[in-house]
GROMACS .gro file of C-alpha atoms in nm:
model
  305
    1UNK     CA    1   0.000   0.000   0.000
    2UNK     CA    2   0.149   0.337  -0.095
    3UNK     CA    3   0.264   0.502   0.241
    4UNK     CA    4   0.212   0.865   0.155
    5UNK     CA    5  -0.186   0.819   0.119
    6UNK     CA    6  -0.220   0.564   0.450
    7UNK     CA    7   0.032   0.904   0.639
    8UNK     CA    8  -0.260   1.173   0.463
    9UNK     CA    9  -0.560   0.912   0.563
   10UNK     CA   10  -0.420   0.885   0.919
   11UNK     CA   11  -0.380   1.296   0.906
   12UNK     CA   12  -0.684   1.399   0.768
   13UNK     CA   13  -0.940   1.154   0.955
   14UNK     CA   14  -0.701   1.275   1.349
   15UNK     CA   15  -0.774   1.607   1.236
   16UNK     CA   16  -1.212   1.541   1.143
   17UNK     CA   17  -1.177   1.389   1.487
   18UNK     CA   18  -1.016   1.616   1.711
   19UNK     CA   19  -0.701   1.454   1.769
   20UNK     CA   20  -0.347   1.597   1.642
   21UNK     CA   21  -0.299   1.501   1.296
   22UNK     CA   22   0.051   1.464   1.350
   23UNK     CA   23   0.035   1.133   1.589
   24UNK     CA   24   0.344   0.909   1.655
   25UNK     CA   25   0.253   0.600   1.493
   26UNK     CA   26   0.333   0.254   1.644
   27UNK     CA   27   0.307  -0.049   1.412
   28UNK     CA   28   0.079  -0.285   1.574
   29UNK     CA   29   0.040  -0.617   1.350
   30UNK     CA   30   0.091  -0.593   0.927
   31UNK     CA   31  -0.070  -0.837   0.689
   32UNK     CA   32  -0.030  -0.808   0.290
   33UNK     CA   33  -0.347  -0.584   0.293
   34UNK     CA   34  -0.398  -0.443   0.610
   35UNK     CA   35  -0.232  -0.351   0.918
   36UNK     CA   36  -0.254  -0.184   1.256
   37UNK     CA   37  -0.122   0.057   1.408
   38UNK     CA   38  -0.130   0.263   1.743
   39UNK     CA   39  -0.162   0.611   1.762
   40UNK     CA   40   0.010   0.840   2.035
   41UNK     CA   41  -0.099   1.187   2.112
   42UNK     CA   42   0.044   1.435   2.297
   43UNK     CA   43  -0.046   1.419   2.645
   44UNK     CA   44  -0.075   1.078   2.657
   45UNK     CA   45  -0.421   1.003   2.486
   46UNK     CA   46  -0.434   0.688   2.279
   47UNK     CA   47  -0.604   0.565   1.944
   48UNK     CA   48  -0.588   0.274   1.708
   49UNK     CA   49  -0.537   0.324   1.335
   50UNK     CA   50  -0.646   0.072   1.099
   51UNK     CA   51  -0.578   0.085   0.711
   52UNK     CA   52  -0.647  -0.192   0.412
   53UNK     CA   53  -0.697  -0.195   0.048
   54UNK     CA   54  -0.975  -0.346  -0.134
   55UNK     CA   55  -1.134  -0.582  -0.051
   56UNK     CA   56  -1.158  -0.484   0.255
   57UNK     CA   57  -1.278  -0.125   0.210
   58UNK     CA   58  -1.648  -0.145   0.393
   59UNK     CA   59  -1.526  -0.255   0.739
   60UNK     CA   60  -1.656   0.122   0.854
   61UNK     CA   61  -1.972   0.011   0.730
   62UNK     CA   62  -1.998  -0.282   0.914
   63UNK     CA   63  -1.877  -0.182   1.245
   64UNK     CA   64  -2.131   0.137   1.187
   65UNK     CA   65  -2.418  -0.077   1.154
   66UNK     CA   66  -2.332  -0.293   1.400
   67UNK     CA   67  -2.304   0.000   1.688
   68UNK     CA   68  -2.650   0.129   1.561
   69UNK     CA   69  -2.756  -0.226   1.692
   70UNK     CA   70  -2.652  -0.151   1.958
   71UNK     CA   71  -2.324  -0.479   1.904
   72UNK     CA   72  -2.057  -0.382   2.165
   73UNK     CA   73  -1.807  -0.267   1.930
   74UNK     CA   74  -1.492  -0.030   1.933
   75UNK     CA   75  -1.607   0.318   1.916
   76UNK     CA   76  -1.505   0.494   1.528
   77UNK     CA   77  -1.342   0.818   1.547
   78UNK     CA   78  -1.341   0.844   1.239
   79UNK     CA   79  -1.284   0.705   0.877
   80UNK     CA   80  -1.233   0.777   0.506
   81UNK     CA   81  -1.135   0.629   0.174
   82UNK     CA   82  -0.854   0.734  -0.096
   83UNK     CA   83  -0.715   0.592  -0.390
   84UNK     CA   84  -0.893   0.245  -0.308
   85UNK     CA   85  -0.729   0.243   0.093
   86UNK     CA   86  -0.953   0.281   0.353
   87UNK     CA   87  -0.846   0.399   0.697
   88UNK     CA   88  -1.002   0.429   1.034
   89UNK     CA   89  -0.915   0.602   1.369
   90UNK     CA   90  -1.068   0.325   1.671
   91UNK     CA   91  -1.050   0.369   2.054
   92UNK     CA   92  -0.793   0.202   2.203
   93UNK     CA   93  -0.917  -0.109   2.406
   94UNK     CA   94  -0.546  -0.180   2.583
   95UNK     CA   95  -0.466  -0.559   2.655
   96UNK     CA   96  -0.738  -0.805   2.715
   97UNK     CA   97  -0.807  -0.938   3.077
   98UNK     CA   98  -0.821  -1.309   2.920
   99UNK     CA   99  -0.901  -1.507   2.601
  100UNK     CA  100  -1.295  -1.516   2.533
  101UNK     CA  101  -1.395  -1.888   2.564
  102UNK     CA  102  -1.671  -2.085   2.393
  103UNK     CA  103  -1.970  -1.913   2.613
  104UNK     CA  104  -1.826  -1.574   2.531
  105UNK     CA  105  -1.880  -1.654   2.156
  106UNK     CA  106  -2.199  -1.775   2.231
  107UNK     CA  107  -2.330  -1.482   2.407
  108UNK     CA  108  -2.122  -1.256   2.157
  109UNK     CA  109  -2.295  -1.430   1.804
  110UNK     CA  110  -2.670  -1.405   1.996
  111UNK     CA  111  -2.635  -0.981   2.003
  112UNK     CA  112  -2.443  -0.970   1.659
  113UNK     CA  113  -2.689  -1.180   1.478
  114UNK     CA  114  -2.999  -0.973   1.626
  115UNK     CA  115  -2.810  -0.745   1.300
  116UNK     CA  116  -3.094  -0.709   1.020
  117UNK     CA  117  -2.941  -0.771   0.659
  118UNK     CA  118  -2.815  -0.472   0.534
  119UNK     CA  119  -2.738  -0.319   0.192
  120UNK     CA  120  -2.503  -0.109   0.322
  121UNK     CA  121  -2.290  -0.488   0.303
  122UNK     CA  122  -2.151  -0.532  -0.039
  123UNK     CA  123  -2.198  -0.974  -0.012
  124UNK     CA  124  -2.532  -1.122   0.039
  125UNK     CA  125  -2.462  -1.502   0.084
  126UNK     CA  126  -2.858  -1.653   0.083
  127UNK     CA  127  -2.931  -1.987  -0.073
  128UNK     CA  128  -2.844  -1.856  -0.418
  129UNK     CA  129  -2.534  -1.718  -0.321
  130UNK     CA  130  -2.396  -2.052  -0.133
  131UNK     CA  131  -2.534  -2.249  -0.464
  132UNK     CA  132  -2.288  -2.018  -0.664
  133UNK     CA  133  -1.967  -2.084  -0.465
  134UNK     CA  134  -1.833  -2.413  -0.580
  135UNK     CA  135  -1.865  -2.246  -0.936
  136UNK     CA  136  -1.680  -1.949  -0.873
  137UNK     CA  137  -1.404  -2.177  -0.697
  138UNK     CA  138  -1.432  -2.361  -1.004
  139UNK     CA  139  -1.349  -2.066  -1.224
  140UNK     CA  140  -1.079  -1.945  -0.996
  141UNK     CA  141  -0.873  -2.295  -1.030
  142UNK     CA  142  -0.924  -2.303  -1.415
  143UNK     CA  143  -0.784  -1.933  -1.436
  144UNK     CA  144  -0.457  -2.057  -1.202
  145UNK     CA  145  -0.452  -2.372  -1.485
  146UNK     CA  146  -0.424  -2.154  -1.736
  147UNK     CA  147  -0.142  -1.896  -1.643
  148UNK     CA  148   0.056  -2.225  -1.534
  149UNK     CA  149  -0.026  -2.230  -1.150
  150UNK     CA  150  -0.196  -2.476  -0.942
  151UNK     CA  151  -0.082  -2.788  -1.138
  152UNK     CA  152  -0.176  -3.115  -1.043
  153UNK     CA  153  -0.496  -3.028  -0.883
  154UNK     CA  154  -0.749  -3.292  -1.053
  155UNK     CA  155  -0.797  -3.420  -0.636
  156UNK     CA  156  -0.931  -3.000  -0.634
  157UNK     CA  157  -1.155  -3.004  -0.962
  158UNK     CA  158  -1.288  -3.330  -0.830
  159UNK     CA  159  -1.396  -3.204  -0.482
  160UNK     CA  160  -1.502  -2.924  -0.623
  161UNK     CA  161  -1.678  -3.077  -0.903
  162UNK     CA  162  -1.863  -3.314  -0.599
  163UNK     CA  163  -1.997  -3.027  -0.439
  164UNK     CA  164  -2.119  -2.828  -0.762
  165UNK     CA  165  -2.318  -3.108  -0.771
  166UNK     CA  166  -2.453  -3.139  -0.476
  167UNK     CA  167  -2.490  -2.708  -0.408
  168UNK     CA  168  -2.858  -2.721  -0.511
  169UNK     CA  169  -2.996  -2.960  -0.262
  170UNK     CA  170  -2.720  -2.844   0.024
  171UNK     CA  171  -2.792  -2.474  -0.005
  172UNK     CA  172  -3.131  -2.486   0.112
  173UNK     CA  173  -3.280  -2.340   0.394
  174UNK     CA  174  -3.003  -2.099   0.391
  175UNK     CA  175  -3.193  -1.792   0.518
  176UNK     CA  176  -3.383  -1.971   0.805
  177UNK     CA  177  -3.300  -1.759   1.149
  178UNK     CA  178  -3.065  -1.650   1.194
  179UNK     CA  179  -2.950  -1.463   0.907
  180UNK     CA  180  -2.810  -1.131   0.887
  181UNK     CA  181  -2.477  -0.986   0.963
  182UNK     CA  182  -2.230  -1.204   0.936
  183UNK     CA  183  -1.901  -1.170   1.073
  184UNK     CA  184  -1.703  -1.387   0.845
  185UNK     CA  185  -1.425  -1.399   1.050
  186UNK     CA  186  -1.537  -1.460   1.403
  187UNK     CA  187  -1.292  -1.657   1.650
  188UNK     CA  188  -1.192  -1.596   1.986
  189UNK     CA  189  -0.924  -1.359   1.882
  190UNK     CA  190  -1.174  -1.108   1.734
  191UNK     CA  191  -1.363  -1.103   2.057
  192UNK     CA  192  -1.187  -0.864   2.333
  193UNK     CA  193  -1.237  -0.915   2.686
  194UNK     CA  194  -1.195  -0.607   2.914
  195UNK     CA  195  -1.213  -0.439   3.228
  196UNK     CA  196  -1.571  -0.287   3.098
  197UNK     CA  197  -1.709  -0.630   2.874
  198UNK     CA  198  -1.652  -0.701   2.514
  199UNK     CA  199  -1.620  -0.587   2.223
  200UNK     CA  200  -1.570  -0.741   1.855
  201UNK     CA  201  -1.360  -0.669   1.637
  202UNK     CA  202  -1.235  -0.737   1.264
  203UNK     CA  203  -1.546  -0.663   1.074
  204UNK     CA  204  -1.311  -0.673   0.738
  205UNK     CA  205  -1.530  -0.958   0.560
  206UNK     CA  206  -1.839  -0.874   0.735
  207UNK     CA  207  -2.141  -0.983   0.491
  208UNK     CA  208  -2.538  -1.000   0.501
  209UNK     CA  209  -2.577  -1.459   0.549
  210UNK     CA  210  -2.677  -1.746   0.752
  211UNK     CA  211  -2.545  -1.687   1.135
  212UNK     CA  212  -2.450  -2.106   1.156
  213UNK     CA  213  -2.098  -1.966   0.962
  214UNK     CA  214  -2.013  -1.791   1.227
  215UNK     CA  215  -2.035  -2.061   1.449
  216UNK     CA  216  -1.848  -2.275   1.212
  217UNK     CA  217  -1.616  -2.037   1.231
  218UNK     CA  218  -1.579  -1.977   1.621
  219UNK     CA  219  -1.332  -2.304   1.694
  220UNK     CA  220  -1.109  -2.234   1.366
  221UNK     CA  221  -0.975  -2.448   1.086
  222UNK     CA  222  -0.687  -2.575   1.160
  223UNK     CA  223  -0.838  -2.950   1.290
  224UNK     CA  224  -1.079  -3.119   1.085
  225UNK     CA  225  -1.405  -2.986   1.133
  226UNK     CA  226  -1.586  -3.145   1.452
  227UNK     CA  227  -1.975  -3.137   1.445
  228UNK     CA  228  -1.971  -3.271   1.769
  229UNK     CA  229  -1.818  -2.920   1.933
  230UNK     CA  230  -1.999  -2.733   1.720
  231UNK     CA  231  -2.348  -2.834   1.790
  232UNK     CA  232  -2.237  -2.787   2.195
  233UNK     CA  233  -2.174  -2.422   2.039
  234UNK     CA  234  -2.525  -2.442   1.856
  235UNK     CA  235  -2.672  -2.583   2.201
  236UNK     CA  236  -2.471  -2.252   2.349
  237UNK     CA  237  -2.605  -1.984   2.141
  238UNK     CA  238  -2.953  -2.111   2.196
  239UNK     CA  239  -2.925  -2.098   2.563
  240UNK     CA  240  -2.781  -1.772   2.555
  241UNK     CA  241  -3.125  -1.603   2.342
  242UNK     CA  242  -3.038  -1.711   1.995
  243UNK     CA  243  -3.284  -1.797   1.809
  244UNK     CA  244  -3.428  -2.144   1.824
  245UNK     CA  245  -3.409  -2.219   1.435
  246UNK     CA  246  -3.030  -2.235   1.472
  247UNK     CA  247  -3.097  -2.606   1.530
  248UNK     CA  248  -3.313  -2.709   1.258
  249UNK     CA  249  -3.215  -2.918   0.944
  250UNK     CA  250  -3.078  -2.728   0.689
  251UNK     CA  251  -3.030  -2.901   0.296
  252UNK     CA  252  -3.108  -3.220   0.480
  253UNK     CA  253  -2.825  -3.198   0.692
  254UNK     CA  254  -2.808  -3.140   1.051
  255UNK     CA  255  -2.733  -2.735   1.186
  256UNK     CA  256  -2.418  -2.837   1.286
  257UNK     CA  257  -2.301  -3.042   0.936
  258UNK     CA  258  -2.437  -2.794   0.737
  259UNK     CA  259  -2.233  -2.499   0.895
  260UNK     CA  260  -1.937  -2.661   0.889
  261UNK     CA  261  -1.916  -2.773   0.533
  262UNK     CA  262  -2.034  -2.448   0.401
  263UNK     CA  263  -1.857  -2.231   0.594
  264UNK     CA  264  -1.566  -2.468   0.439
  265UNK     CA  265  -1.660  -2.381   0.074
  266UNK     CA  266  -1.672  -2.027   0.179
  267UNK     CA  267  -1.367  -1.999   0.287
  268UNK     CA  268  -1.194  -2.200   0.007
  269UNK     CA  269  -1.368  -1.995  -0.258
  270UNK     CA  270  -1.241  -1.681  -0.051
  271UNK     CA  271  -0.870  -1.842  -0.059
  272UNK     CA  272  -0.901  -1.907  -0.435
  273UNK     CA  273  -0.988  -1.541  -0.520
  274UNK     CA  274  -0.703  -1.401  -0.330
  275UNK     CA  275  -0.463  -1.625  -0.511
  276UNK     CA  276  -0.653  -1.491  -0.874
  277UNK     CA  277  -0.722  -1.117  -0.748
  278UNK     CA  278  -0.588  -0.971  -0.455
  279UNK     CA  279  -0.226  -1.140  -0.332
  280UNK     CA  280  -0.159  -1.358  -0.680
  281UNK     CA  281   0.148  -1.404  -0.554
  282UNK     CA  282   0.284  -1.767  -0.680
  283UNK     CA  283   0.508  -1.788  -0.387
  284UNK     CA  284   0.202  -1.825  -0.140
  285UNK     CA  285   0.057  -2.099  -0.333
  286UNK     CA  286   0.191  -2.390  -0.188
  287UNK     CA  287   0.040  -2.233   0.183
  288UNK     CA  288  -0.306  -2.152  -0.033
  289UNK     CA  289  -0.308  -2.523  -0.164
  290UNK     CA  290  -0.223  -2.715   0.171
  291UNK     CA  291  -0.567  -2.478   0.285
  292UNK     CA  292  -0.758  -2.582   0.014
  293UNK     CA  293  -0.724  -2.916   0.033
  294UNK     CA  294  -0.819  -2.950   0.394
  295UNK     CA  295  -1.103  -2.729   0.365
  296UNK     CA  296  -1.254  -2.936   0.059
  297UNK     CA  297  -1.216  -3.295   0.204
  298UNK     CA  298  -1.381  -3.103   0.508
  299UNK     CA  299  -1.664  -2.994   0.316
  300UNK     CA  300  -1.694  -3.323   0.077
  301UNK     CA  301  -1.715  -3.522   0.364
  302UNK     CA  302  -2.006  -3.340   0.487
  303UNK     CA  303  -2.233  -3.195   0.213
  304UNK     CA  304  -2.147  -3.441  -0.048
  305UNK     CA  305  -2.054  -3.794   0.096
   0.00000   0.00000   0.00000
């Protein structure tokens, strides 16, 4: 990201806000589209600065809608967009008292997904939309084919091929409670834990869909998916004021089975279209293909056995 519009972005939106647009700026954490950064004032006063490029330009959006939900989120000083970068000036929430646990997320996904579906949310996944995803992922691996990446992936077209065929019948009951804001990326490290409560945080992917992805989402992806833990998460949210039709059958597949494997395909179409669009870096594709894979045979194994 060019460096002289994130230093006029951080300047301009201090200065909307109040602040001193001249801040020391502490880097935080970097990614290859984002980072974070903390912001010193004189005097002592505090902010966090947040910047990314497309496409994760709306995350202002998301965290606006959330607050007018009344979502415990961090308070926005201020944000703005130029030359495709958006950046954002946050309150400073200092270090977390402890890790949120499984009944934090629980409580946490109950108040987020009281969120009506919003167009102010540039992705509506419904039952249409999750029909659509194995084809897009399909797309995406025949473009890598073609400019000589990805090779050897028939095991990939065949997965994905398997659950093209089997989108239609899986993606219903998609928009059965609860559906509307989705997270997308909602795991105990996105939930802070402080003196005063919680808040959430990382609205980046944040997108109008069925609430069971967050949930899917919750325990991460790094094991193979467990249905088991997350119907006790299901079971959870329900206790906690969620709404009762986060248990019922879904494409003719338990809540639980038919979270996991579609939050799986969403995630592995999401992976494919950075590697076309927004990193195409071939370095990171041996990372992007170890992902893949065990995000497919998660998601074979349960919409399309």
């Amino acid at each position: 990201m060019n460096e002289a519009t994130v230093t006029r972005l951080c300047a301009q939106i201090c200065a909307a806000a109040g602040f001193d647009s001249a801040p020391k700026r502490e880097p935080m954490r970097a990614w290859s589209l984002s980072a974070v950064e903390r912001l010193h004032f004189p005097g002592g006063a505090t902010a966090i600065f947040k910047y990314a490029a497309e496409p994760f330009t709306t995350e202002d959006q998301a965290l606006m809608l959330a607050a007018a939900y009344g979502v415990p989120v961090p308070i926005l000083y201020g944000s703005a967009v130029s030359k495709r970068i958006l950046g954002m000036v946050m309150e400073d929430l200092g270090r977390p008292v402890r890790e949120a646990d499984d009944r934090d997320g629980a409580e946490a996904a109950v108040r987020l997904h009281a969120v009506r579906a919003s167009e102010l949310l540039p992705i509506t996944l419904g039952e249409a939309g999750l029909r659509r995803l194995p084809t897009r992922a399909l797309a995406h691996l025949d473009y890598l084919r073609q400019v000589g990446r990805w090779a050897h992936t028939d095991d990939i077209a065949d997965m994905l091929a398997a659950l093209e065929t089997a989108a239609s019948a899986r993606s219903q009951g998609a928009e059965l409670a609860p559906f509307g804001l989705c997270h997308s990326e909602f795991h105990p490290s996105s939930l802070h834990i402080g003196e005063s409560g919680w808040r959430l945080l990382d609205f980046a992917r944040a997108f109008n869909g069925p609430g069971l992805l967050d949930l899917a989402s919750w325990p991460g992806t790094l094991e193979v998916a467990d249905p088991v833990r997350a119907g006790d998460l299901i079971d959870s949210y329900i206790a906690a004021g969620g709404h009762r039709d986060a248990q019922a059958r879904r494409g003719g597949l338990s809540a639980e089975s038919w979270a996991l494997g579609w939050h799986r395909v969403w995630i592995t179409e999401w992976f494919m279209d950075q590697a076309v669009h927004w990193i195409a870096d071939p370095a990171t594709d041996p990372a992007y293909l170890t992902a893949v894979r065990r995000h497919l045979a998660d998601a074979v194994r349960l919409l399309a056995p």
